[in-house]
mmCIF file with all atom_site columns, C-alpha atoms in Angstrom:
data_model
loop_
_atom_site.group_PDB
_atom_site.id
_atom_site.type_symbol
_atom_site.label_atom_id
_atom_site.label_alt_id
_atom_site.label_comp_id
_atom_site.label_asym_id
_atom_site.label_entity_id
_atom_site.label_seq_id
_atom_site.pdbx_PDB_ins_code
_atom_site.Cartn_x
_atom_site.Cartn_y
_atom_site.Cartn_z
_atom_site.occupancy
_atom_site.B_iso_or_equiv
_atom_site.pdbx_formal_charge
_atom_site.auth_seq_id
_atom_site.auth_comp_id
_atom_site.auth_asym_id
_atom_site.auth_atom_id
_atom_site.pdbx_PDB_model_num
ATOM 1   C CA . GLN A 1 1   ? 2.376   -21.215 7.885  1.00 0.00 ? 1   GLN A CA 1
ATOM 2   C CA . ILE A 1 2   ? 1.591   -18.073 5.950  1.00 0.00 ? 2   ILE A CA 1
ATOM 3   C CA . ARG A 1 3   ? 2.477   -18.566 2.292  1.00 0.00 ? 3   ARG A CA 1
ATOM 4   C CA . ALA A 1 4   ? 5.203   -16.339 0.875  1.00 0.00 ? 4   ALA A CA 1
ATOM 5   C CA . THR A 1 5   ? 2.701   -14.854 -1.583 1.00 0.00 ? 5   THR A CA 1
ATOM 6   C CA . SER A 1 6   ? 0.458   -13.670 1.263  1.00 0.00 ? 6   SER A CA 1
ATOM 7   C CA . ILE A 1 7   ? 3.004   -11.146 2.517  1.00 0.00 ? 7   ILE A CA 1
ATOM 8   C CA . VAL A 1 8   ? 4.359   -8.604  0.073  1.00 0.00 ? 8   VAL A CA 1
ATOM 9   C CA . CYS A 1 9   ? 7.841   -7.268  0.797  1.00 0.00 ? 9   CYS A CA 1
ATOM 10  C CA . GLU A 1 10  ? 9.101   -4.062  -0.814 1.00 0.00 ? 10  GLU A CA 1
ATOM 11  C CA . PRO A 1 11  ? 11.767  -4.337  -2.096 1.00 0.00 ? 11  PRO A CA 1
ATOM 12  C CA . GLU A 1 12  ? 10.984  -7.947  -2.893 1.00 0.00 ? 12  GLU A CA 1
ATOM 13  C CA . ALA A 1 13  ? 14.474  -9.456  -3.118 1.00 0.00 ? 13  ALA A CA 1
ATOM 14  C CA . GLY A 1 14  ? 16.193  -7.713  -0.200 1.00 0.00 ? 14  GLY A CA 1
ATOM 15  C CA . TRP A 1 15  ? 16.469  -4.520  1.815  1.00 0.00 ? 15  TRP A CA 1
ATOM 16  C CA . GLU A 1 16  ? 16.895  -0.949  0.616  1.00 0.00 ? 16  GLU A CA 1
ATOM 17  C CA . LEU A 1 17  ? 20.200  0.609   1.613  1.00 0.00 ? 17  LEU A CA 1
ATOM 18  C CA . GLU A 1 18  ? 20.223  4.336   2.381  1.00 0.00 ? 18  GLU A CA 1
ATOM 19  C CA . VAL A 1 19  ? 23.606  6.072   2.570  1.00 0.00 ? 19  VAL A CA 1
ATOM 20  C CA . ARG A 1 20  ? 24.174  9.841   2.517  1.00 0.00 ? 20  ARG A CA 1
ATOM 21  C CA . GLY A 1 21  ? 20.729  10.540  1.077  1.00 0.00 ? 21  GLY A CA 1
ATOM 22  C CA . THR A 1 22  ? 20.942  8.019   -1.770 1.00 0.00 ? 22  THR A CA 1
ATOM 23  C CA . SER A 1 23  ? 19.200  4.657   -1.925 1.00 0.00 ? 23  SER A CA 1
ATOM 24  C CA . ALA A 1 24  ? 20.125  1.359   -3.539 1.00 0.00 ? 24  ALA A CA 1
ATOM 25  C CA . MET A 1 25  ? 18.689  -2.157  -3.412 1.00 0.00 ? 25  MET A CA 1
ATOM 26  C CA . LEU A 1 26  ? 20.774  -4.846  -1.714 1.00 0.00 ? 26  LEU A CA 1
ATOM 27  C CA . GLU A 1 27  ? 19.884  -8.374  -2.774 1.00 0.00 ? 27  GLU A CA 1
ATOM 28  C CA . ASP A 1 28  ? 20.398  -11.428 -0.592 1.00 0.00 ? 28  ASP A CA 1
ATOM 29  C CA . ASP A 1 29  ? 24.043  -12.548 -0.249 1.00 0.00 ? 29  ASP A CA 1
ATOM 30  C CA . ALA A 1 30  ? 25.333  -9.540  -2.189 1.00 0.00 ? 30  ALA A CA 1
ATOM 31  C CA . PRO A 1 31  ? 28.481  -7.683  -1.154 1.00 0.00 ? 31  PRO A CA 1
ATOM 32  C CA . PHE A 1 32  ? 27.935  -4.407  0.660  1.00 0.00 ? 32  PHE A CA 1
ATOM 33  C CA . PRO A 1 33  ? 29.173  -1.685  -1.725 1.00 0.00 ? 33  PRO A CA 1
ATOM 34  C CA . ASP A 1 34  ? 32.072  0.429   -0.417 1.00 0.00 ? 34  ASP A CA 1
ATOM 35  C CA . TRP A 1 35  ? 31.893  -1.021  3.115  1.00 0.00 ? 35  TRP A CA 1
ATOM 36  C CA . ASP A 1 36  ? 33.519  1.058   5.825  1.00 0.00 ? 36  ASP A CA 1
ATOM 37  C CA . ALA A 1 37  ? 33.201  0.461   9.573  1.00 0.00 ? 37  ALA A CA 1
ATOM 38  C CA . SER A 1 38  ? 32.606  4.195   10.131 1.00 0.00 ? 38  SER A CA 1
ATOM 39  C CA . LEU A 1 39  ? 29.767  4.390   7.584  1.00 0.00 ? 39  LEU A CA 1
ATOM 40  C CA . ALA A 1 40  ? 26.396  5.730   8.745  1.00 0.00 ? 40  ALA A CA 1
ATOM 41  C CA . PHE A 1 41  ? 23.633  3.871   6.904  1.00 0.00 ? 41  PHE A CA 1
ATOM 42  C CA . ALA A 1 42  ? 20.064  2.614   7.229  1.00 0.00 ? 42  ALA A CA 1
ATOM 43  C CA . LEU A 1 43  ? 18.210  -0.410  5.900  1.00 0.00 ? 43  LEU A CA 1
ATOM 44  C CA . LYS A 1 44  ? 14.534  -0.112  4.974  1.00 0.00 ? 44  LYS A CA 1
ATOM 45  C CA . ARG A 1 45  ? 11.799  -2.537  4.000  1.00 0.00 ? 45  ARG A CA 1
ATOM 46  C CA . ARG A 1 46  ? 8.001   -2.510  3.833  1.00 0.00 ? 46  ARG A CA 1
ATOM 47  C CA . PHE A 1 47  ? 5.813   -5.502  4.722  1.00 0.00 ? 47  PHE A CA 1
ATOM 48  C CA . CYS A 1 48  ? 2.165   -5.766  3.607  1.00 0.00 ? 48  CYS A CA 1
ATOM 49  C CA . PHE A 1 49  ? -0.235  -8.544  4.625  1.00 0.00 ? 49  PHE A CA 1
ATOM 50  C CA . ARG A 1 50  ? -2.694  -9.681  2.002  1.00 0.00 ? 50  ARG A CA 1
ATOM 51  C CA . GLU A 1 51  ? -6.195  -10.813 2.960  1.00 0.00 ? 51  GLU A CA 1
ATOM 52  C CA . THR A 1 52  ? -5.127  -14.417 2.251  1.00 0.00 ? 52  THR A CA 1
ATOM 53  C CA . ALA A 1 53  ? -2.623  -14.410 5.139  1.00 0.00 ? 53  ALA A CA 1
ATOM 54  C CA . LEU A 1 54  ? -5.219  -15.310 7.773  1.00 0.00 ? 54  LEU A CA 1
ATOM 55  C CA . SER A 1 55  ? -6.917  -17.919 5.603  1.00 0.00 ? 55  SER A CA 1
ATOM 56  C CA . ASP A 1 56  ? -3.489  -19.555 5.140  1.00 0.00 ? 56  ASP A CA 1
ATOM 57  C CA . LEU A 1 57  ? -3.597  -20.173 8.889  1.00 0.00 ? 57  LEU A CA 1
ATOM 58  C CA . GLY A 1 58  ? -7.243  -21.244 8.907  1.00 0.00 ? 58  GLY A CA 1
ATOM 59  C CA . ILE A 1 59  ? -8.478  -18.083 10.645 1.00 0.00 ? 59  ILE A CA 1
ATOM 60  C CA . SER A 1 60  ? -11.438 -15.957 9.550  1.00 0.00 ? 60  SER A CA 1
ATOM 61  C CA . ASP A 1 61  ? -11.586 -13.407 12.400 1.00 0.00 ? 61  ASP A CA 1
ATOM 62  C CA . PRO A 1 62  ? -8.575  -11.032 12.434 1.00 0.00 ? 62  PRO A CA 1
ATOM 63  C CA . ASP A 1 63  ? -9.277  -10.163 16.105 1.00 0.00 ? 63  ASP A CA 1
ATOM 64  C CA . ALA A 1 64  ? -8.872  -13.811 17.158 1.00 0.00 ? 64  ALA A CA 1
ATOM 65  C CA . ILE A 1 65  ? -5.075  -13.776 16.883 1.00 0.00 ? 65  ILE A CA 1
ATOM 66  C CA . GLN A 1 66  ? -2.284  -11.291 17.631 1.00 0.00 ? 66  GLN A CA 1
ATOM 67  C CA . PHE A 1 67  ? 1.067   -11.141 15.888 1.00 0.00 ? 67  PHE A CA 1
ATOM 68  C CA . GLN A 1 68  ? 4.415   -9.494  16.366 1.00 0.00 ? 68  GLN A CA 1
ATOM 69  C CA . LEU A 1 69  ? 6.993   -8.705  13.676 1.00 0.00 ? 69  LEU A CA 1
ATOM 70  C CA . VAL A 1 70  ? 10.530  -9.287  14.965 1.00 0.00 ? 70  VAL A CA 1
ATOM 71  C CA . VAL A 1 71  ? 13.798  -8.556  13.165 1.00 0.00 ? 71  VAL A CA 1
ATOM 72  C CA . ARG A 1 72  ? 16.925  -10.211 14.559 1.00 0.00 ? 72  ARG A CA 1
ATOM 73  C CA . MET A 1 73  ? 20.280  -8.938  13.334 1.00 0.00 ? 73  MET A CA 1
ATOM 74  C CA . THR A 1 74  ? 23.393  -11.122 13.502 1.00 0.00 ? 74  THR A CA 1
ATOM 75  C CA . THR A 1 75  ? 26.957  -10.396 12.482 1.00 0.00 ? 75  THR A CA 1
ATOM 76  C CA . ALA A 1 76  ? 30.358  -12.099 12.490 1.00 0.00 ? 76  ALA A CA 1
ATOM 77  C CA . GLY A 1 77  ? 28.910  -15.433 11.428 1.00 0.00 ? 77  GLY A CA 1
ATOM 78  C CA . LYS A 1 78  ? 26.204  -15.280 14.156 1.00 0.00 ? 78  LYS A CA 1
ATOM 79  C CA . LEU A 1 79  ? 28.701  -14.616 16.959 1.00 0.00 ? 79  LEU A CA 1
ATOM 80  C CA . SER A 1 80  ? 26.867  -11.394 17.827 1.00 0.00 ? 80  SER A CA 1
ATOM 81  C CA . SER A 1 81  ? 23.133  -10.761 17.637 1.00 0.00 ? 81  SER A CA 1
ATOM 82  C CA . SER A 1 82  ? 20.555  -8.163  18.602 1.00 0.00 ? 82  SER A CA 1
ATOM 83  C CA . VAL A 1 83  ? 16.839  -7.511  18.090 1.00 0.00 ? 83  VAL A CA 1
ATOM 84  C CA . PRO A 1 84  ? 16.522  -3.979  16.678 1.00 0.00 ? 84  PRO A CA 1
ATOM 85  C CA . VAL A 1 85  ? 12.797  -4.309  15.815 1.00 0.00 ? 85  VAL A CA 1
ATOM 86  C CA . GLN A 1 86  ? 9.797   -5.727  17.715 1.00 0.00 ? 86  GLN A CA 1
ATOM 87  C CA . LEU A 1 87  ? 6.461   -4.426  16.440 1.00 0.00 ? 87  LEU A CA 1
ATOM 88  C CA . ASP A 1 88  ? 3.026   -5.505  17.667 1.00 0.00 ? 88  ASP A CA 1
ATOM 89  C CA . LEU A 1 89  ? 0.757   -5.859  14.643 1.00 0.00 ? 89  LEU A CA 1
ATOM 90  C CA . ASN A 1 90  ? -2.511  -5.773  16.593 1.00 0.00 ? 90  ASN A CA 1
ATOM 91  C CA . GLY A 1 91  ? -5.113  -3.610  14.864 1.00 0.00 ? 91  GLY A CA 1
ATOM 92  C CA . ARG A 1 92  ? -2.870  -2.804  11.895 1.00 0.00 ? 92  ARG A CA 1
ATOM 93  C CA . LEU A 1 93  ? -2.390  -6.193  10.310 1.00 0.00 ? 93  LEU A CA 1
ATOM 94  C CA . PHE A 1 94  ? -3.515  -5.101  6.844  1.00 0.00 ? 94  PHE A CA 1
ATOM 95  C CA . GLN A 1 95  ? -1.737  -1.735  6.880  1.00 0.00 ? 95  GLN A CA 1
ATOM 96  C CA . PRO A 1 96  ? 1.765   -1.336  5.399  1.00 0.00 ? 96  PRO A CA 1
ATOM 97  C CA . ILE A 1 97  ? 4.466   -1.875  8.013  1.00 0.00 ? 97  ILE A CA 1
ATOM 98  C CA . ASP A 1 98  ? 7.612   0.167   7.404  1.00 0.00 ? 98  ASP A CA 1
ATOM 99  C CA . VAL A 1 99  ? 10.772  -1.063  9.096  1.00 0.00 ? 99  VAL A CA 1
ATOM 100 C CA . ARG A 1 100 ? 13.946  1.009   9.316  1.00 0.00 ? 100 ARG A CA 1
ATOM 101 C CA . ILE A 1 101 ? 17.151  -0.214  10.942 1.00 0.00 ? 101 ILE A CA 1
ATOM 102 C CA . SER A 1 102 ? 20.262  1.923   11.497 1.00 0.00 ? 102 SER A CA 1
ATOM 103 C CA . PRO A 1 103 ? 22.969  -0.481  12.712 1.00 0.00 ? 103 PRO A CA 1
ATOM 104 C CA . GLU A 1 104 ? 26.123  0.823   14.342 1.00 0.00 ? 104 GLU A CA 1
ATOM 105 C CA . ALA A 1 105 ? 28.641  -0.025  11.613 1.00 0.00 ? 105 ALA A CA 1
ATOM 106 C CA . GLY A 1 106 ? 31.588  -0.203  14.000 1.00 0.00 ? 106 GLY A CA 1
ATOM 107 C CA . LYS A 1 107 ? 30.009  -3.246  15.690 1.00 0.00 ? 107 LYS A CA 1
ATOM 108 C CA . LEU A 1 108 ? 29.548  -5.181  12.436 1.00 0.00 ? 108 LEU A CA 1
ATOM 109 C CA . THR A 1 109 ? 32.122  -7.524  10.958 1.00 0.00 ? 109 THR A CA 1
ATOM 110 C CA . ARG A 1 110 ? 32.362  -10.001 8.091  1.00 0.00 ? 110 ARG A CA 1
ATOM 111 C CA . ASP A 1 111 ? 28.629  -10.273 7.341  1.00 0.00 ? 111 ASP A CA 1
ATOM 112 C CA . MET A 1 112 ? 25.222  -9.116  8.505  1.00 0.00 ? 112 MET A CA 1
ATOM 113 C CA . THR A 1 113 ? 22.047  -11.204 8.507  1.00 0.00 ? 113 THR A CA 1
ATOM 114 C CA . LEU A 1 114 ? 18.514  -9.932  9.118  1.00 0.00 ? 114 LEU A CA 1
ATOM 115 C CA . GLU A 1 115 ? 15.998  -12.601 10.070 1.00 0.00 ? 115 GLU A CA 1
ATOM 116 C CA . THR A 1 116 ? 12.424  -11.317 9.978  1.00 0.00 ? 116 THR A CA 1
ATOM 117 C CA . VAL A 1 117 ? 9.780   -13.380 11.772 1.00 0.00 ? 117 VAL A CA 1
ATOM 118 C CA . ILE A 1 118 ? 6.067   -12.980 12.289 1.00 0.00 ? 118 ILE A CA 1
ATOM 119 C CA . ALA A 1 119 ? 5.133   -14.778 15.486 1.00 0.00 ? 119 ALA A CA 1
ATOM 120 C CA . VAL A 1 120 ? 1.919   -15.423 17.390 1.00 0.00 ? 120 VAL A CA 1
ATOM 121 C CA . THR A 1 121 ? 1.660   -13.353 20.591 1.00 0.00 ? 121 THR A CA 1
ATOM 122 C CA . GLY A 1 122 ? -1.876  -14.291 21.616 1.00 0.00 ? 122 GLY A CA 1
ATOM 123 C CA . THR A 1 123 ? -5.178  -15.849 20.590 1.00 0.00 ? 123 THR A CA 1
ATOM 124 C CA . VAL A 1 124 ? -8.800  -15.401 21.637 1.00 0.00 ? 124 VAL A CA 1
ATOM 125 C CA . GLY A 1 125 ? -11.329 -18.210 21.361 1.00 0.00 ? 125 GLY A CA 1
ATOM 126 C CA . ILE A 1 126 ? -9.505  -20.336 18.779 1.00 0.00 ? 126 ILE A CA 1
ATOM 127 C CA . VAL A 1 127 ? -10.265 -24.030 19.247 1.00 0.00 ? 127 VAL A CA 1
ATOM 128 C CA . ASP A 1 128 ? -9.163  -25.416 15.874 1.00 0.00 ? 128 ASP A CA 1
ATOM 129 C CA . PRO A 1 129 ? -6.193  -27.757 16.525 1.00 0.00 ? 129 PRO A CA 1
ATOM 130 C CA . LEU A 1 130 ? -4.647  -26.867 13.145 1.00 0.00 ? 130 LEU A CA 1
ATOM 131 C CA . VAL A 1 131 ? -4.367  -23.145 13.907 1.00 0.00 ? 131 VAL A CA 1
ATOM 132 C CA . PRO A 1 132 ? -1.084  -22.009 15.526 1.00 0.00 ? 132 PRO A CA 1
ATOM 133 C CA . THR A 1 133 ? -1.979  -20.914 19.052 1.00 0.00 ? 133 THR A CA 1
ATOM 134 C CA . LEU A 1 134 ? 1.240   -21.382 21.022 1.00 0.00 ? 134 LEU A CA 1
ATOM 135 C CA . LEU A 1 135 ? 2.881   -18.113 21.983 1.00 0.00 ? 135 LEU A CA 1
ATOM 136 C CA . GLY A 1 136 ? 5.964   -17.560 19.861 1.00 0.00 ? 136 GLY A CA 1
ATOM 137 C CA . SER A 1 137 ? 4.823   -19.835 17.018 1.00 0.00 ? 137 SER A CA 1
ATOM 138 C CA . ARG A 1 138 ? 6.533   -18.634 13.854 1.00 0.00 ? 138 ARG A CA 1
ATOM 139 C CA . VAL A 1 139 ? 4.004   -18.284 11.063 1.00 0.00 ? 139 VAL A CA 1
ATOM 140 C CA . TRP A 1 140 ? 6.271   -16.522 8.540  1.00 0.00 ? 140 TRP A CA 1
ATOM 141 C CA . GLU A 1 141 ? 10.047  -16.117 8.184  1.00 0.00 ? 141 GLU A CA 1
ATOM 142 C CA . ASP A 1 142 ? 12.423  -14.287 5.890  1.00 0.00 ? 142 ASP A CA 1
ATOM 143 C CA . ARG A 1 143 ? 16.220  -14.319 5.940  1.00 0.00 ? 143 ARG A CA 1
ATOM 144 C CA . TRP A 1 144 ? 18.525  -11.827 4.215  1.00 0.00 ? 144 TRP A CA 1
ATOM 145 C CA . ARG A 1 145 ? 22.316  -11.689 4.363  1.00 0.00 ? 145 ARG A CA 1
ATOM 146 C CA . VAL A 1 146 ? 24.896  -9.220  3.069  1.00 0.00 ? 146 VAL A CA 1
ATOM 147 C CA . ARG A 1 147 ? 28.661  -9.694  2.962  1.00 0.00 ? 147 ARG A CA 1
ATOM 148 C CA . LEU A 1 148 ? 30.503  -6.757  4.515  1.00 0.00 ? 148 LEU A CA 1
ATOM 149 C CA . GLU A 1 149 ? 34.061  -7.823  3.823  1.00 0.00 ? 149 GLU A CA 1
ATOM 150 C CA . GLY A 1 150 ? 35.751  -10.202 1.434  1.00 0.00 ? 150 GLY A CA 1
ATOM 151 C CA . GLY A 1 151 ? 35.680  -13.860 2.333  1.00 0.00 ? 151 GLY A CA 1
ATOM 152 C CA . ARG A 1 152 ? 39.444  -14.376 2.375  1.00 0.00 ? 152 ARG A CA 1
ATOM 153 C CA . ALA A 1 153 ? 41.659  -14.402 5.453  1.00 0.00 ? 153 ALA A CA 1
ATOM 154 C CA . ARG A 1 154 ? 43.500  -11.212 6.293  1.00 0.00 ? 154 ARG A CA 1
ATOM 155 C CA . LEU A 1 155 ? 47.059  -12.228 7.121  1.00 0.00 ? 155 LEU A CA 1
ATOM 156 C CA . PRO A 1 156 ? 49.999  -9.890  7.539  1.00 0.00 ? 156 PRO A CA 1
ATOM 157 C CA . PHE A 1 157 ? 52.359  -9.975  4.585  1.00 0.00 ? 157 PHE A CA 1
ATOM 158 C CA . GLU A 1 158 ? 55.695  -8.525  3.652  1.00 0.00 ? 158 GLU A CA 1
ATOM 159 C CA . ILE A 1 159 ? 57.319  -8.057  0.282  1.00 0.00 ? 159 ILE A CA 1
ATOM 160 C CA . PHE A 1 160 ? 60.218  -10.450 0.029  1.00 0.00 ? 160 PHE A CA 1
ATOM 161 C CA . ASP A 1 161 ? 63.043  -10.291 -2.494 1.00 0.00 ? 161 ASP A CA 1
ATOM 162 C CA . PHE A 1 162 ? 64.047  -13.926 -3.103 1.00 0.00 ? 162 PHE A CA 1
ATOM 163 C CA . GLU A 1 163 ? 67.323  -12.903 -4.703 1.00 0.00 ? 163 GLU A CA 1
ATOM 164 C CA . ALA A 1 164 ? 68.460  -10.930 -1.665 1.00 0.00 ? 164 ALA A CA 1
ATOM 165 C CA . GLY A 1 165 ? 66.911  -13.218 0.936  1.00 0.00 ? 165 GLY A CA 1
ATOM 166 C CA . TYR A 1 166 ? 67.465  -16.661 -0.510 1.00 0.00 ? 166 TYR A CA 1
ATOM 167 C CA . LEU A 1 167 ? 68.340  -19.455 1.959  1.00 0.00 ? 167 LEU A CA 1
ATOM 168 C CA . GLY A 1 168 ? 66.652  -17.691 4.797  1.00 0.00 ? 168 GLY A CA 1
ATOM 169 C CA . LEU A 1 169 ? 68.756  -14.537 4.767  1.00 0.00 ? 169 LEU A CA 1
ATOM 170 C CA . GLY A 1 170 ? 66.573  -11.623 5.786  1.00 0.00 ? 170 GLY A CA 1
ATOM 171 C CA . MET A 1 171 ? 63.747  -13.858 7.015  1.00 0.00 ? 171 MET A CA 1
ATOM 172 C CA . ALA A 1 172 ? 64.465  -13.171 10.691 1.00 0.00 ? 172 ALA A CA 1
ATOM 173 C CA . ASN A 1 173 ? 62.889  -9.703  10.338 1.00 0.00 ? 173 ASN A CA 1
ATOM 174 C CA . ALA A 1 174 ? 59.815  -10.874 8.395  1.00 0.00 ? 174 ALA A CA 1
ATOM 175 C CA . LEU A 1 175 ? 56.461  -10.501 10.190 1.00 0.00 ? 175 LEU A CA 1
ATOM 176 C CA . PHE A 1 176 ? 55.154  -13.802 8.838  1.00 0.00 ? 176 PHE A CA 1
ATOM 177 C CA . HIS A 1 177 ? 56.989  -16.788 7.328  1.00 0.00 ? 177 HIS A CA 1
#
């Protein structure tokens, strides 16, 4: 595995939220400010590999292994998922990687989770049994979640006057009882 200190994420504690030209940092498990299902927004984050990333895996030649950065987005408690980002990192491993996601807000509900993975997509001439060589091997992972709506159930309710409706009078017309 690549150590957490070998990949620098900016912002460090979450993703940057961009709405109507303004930006704010959203930390993990924070509530989404002023959530609206018709809101147009983007999430941004930068990933930078340090030179120690390959040595964490026991590799000295950067051309001996290929990676892909994948971001999987889930919503509604993982009932719905998509993969908005798949980037091959070949030849640009030590360059900053900027990721921007613009989810369709109308398809999101309850929460949104972004799982970022760096996976092996190929190797050349690696014979060390301790080096990850299987295609799809996850060498680094990051998970970030934001709450879109409150965590309480949304039940229909009706104002009820106990004085006028005591003993069940007036309850026949109530939506929920």
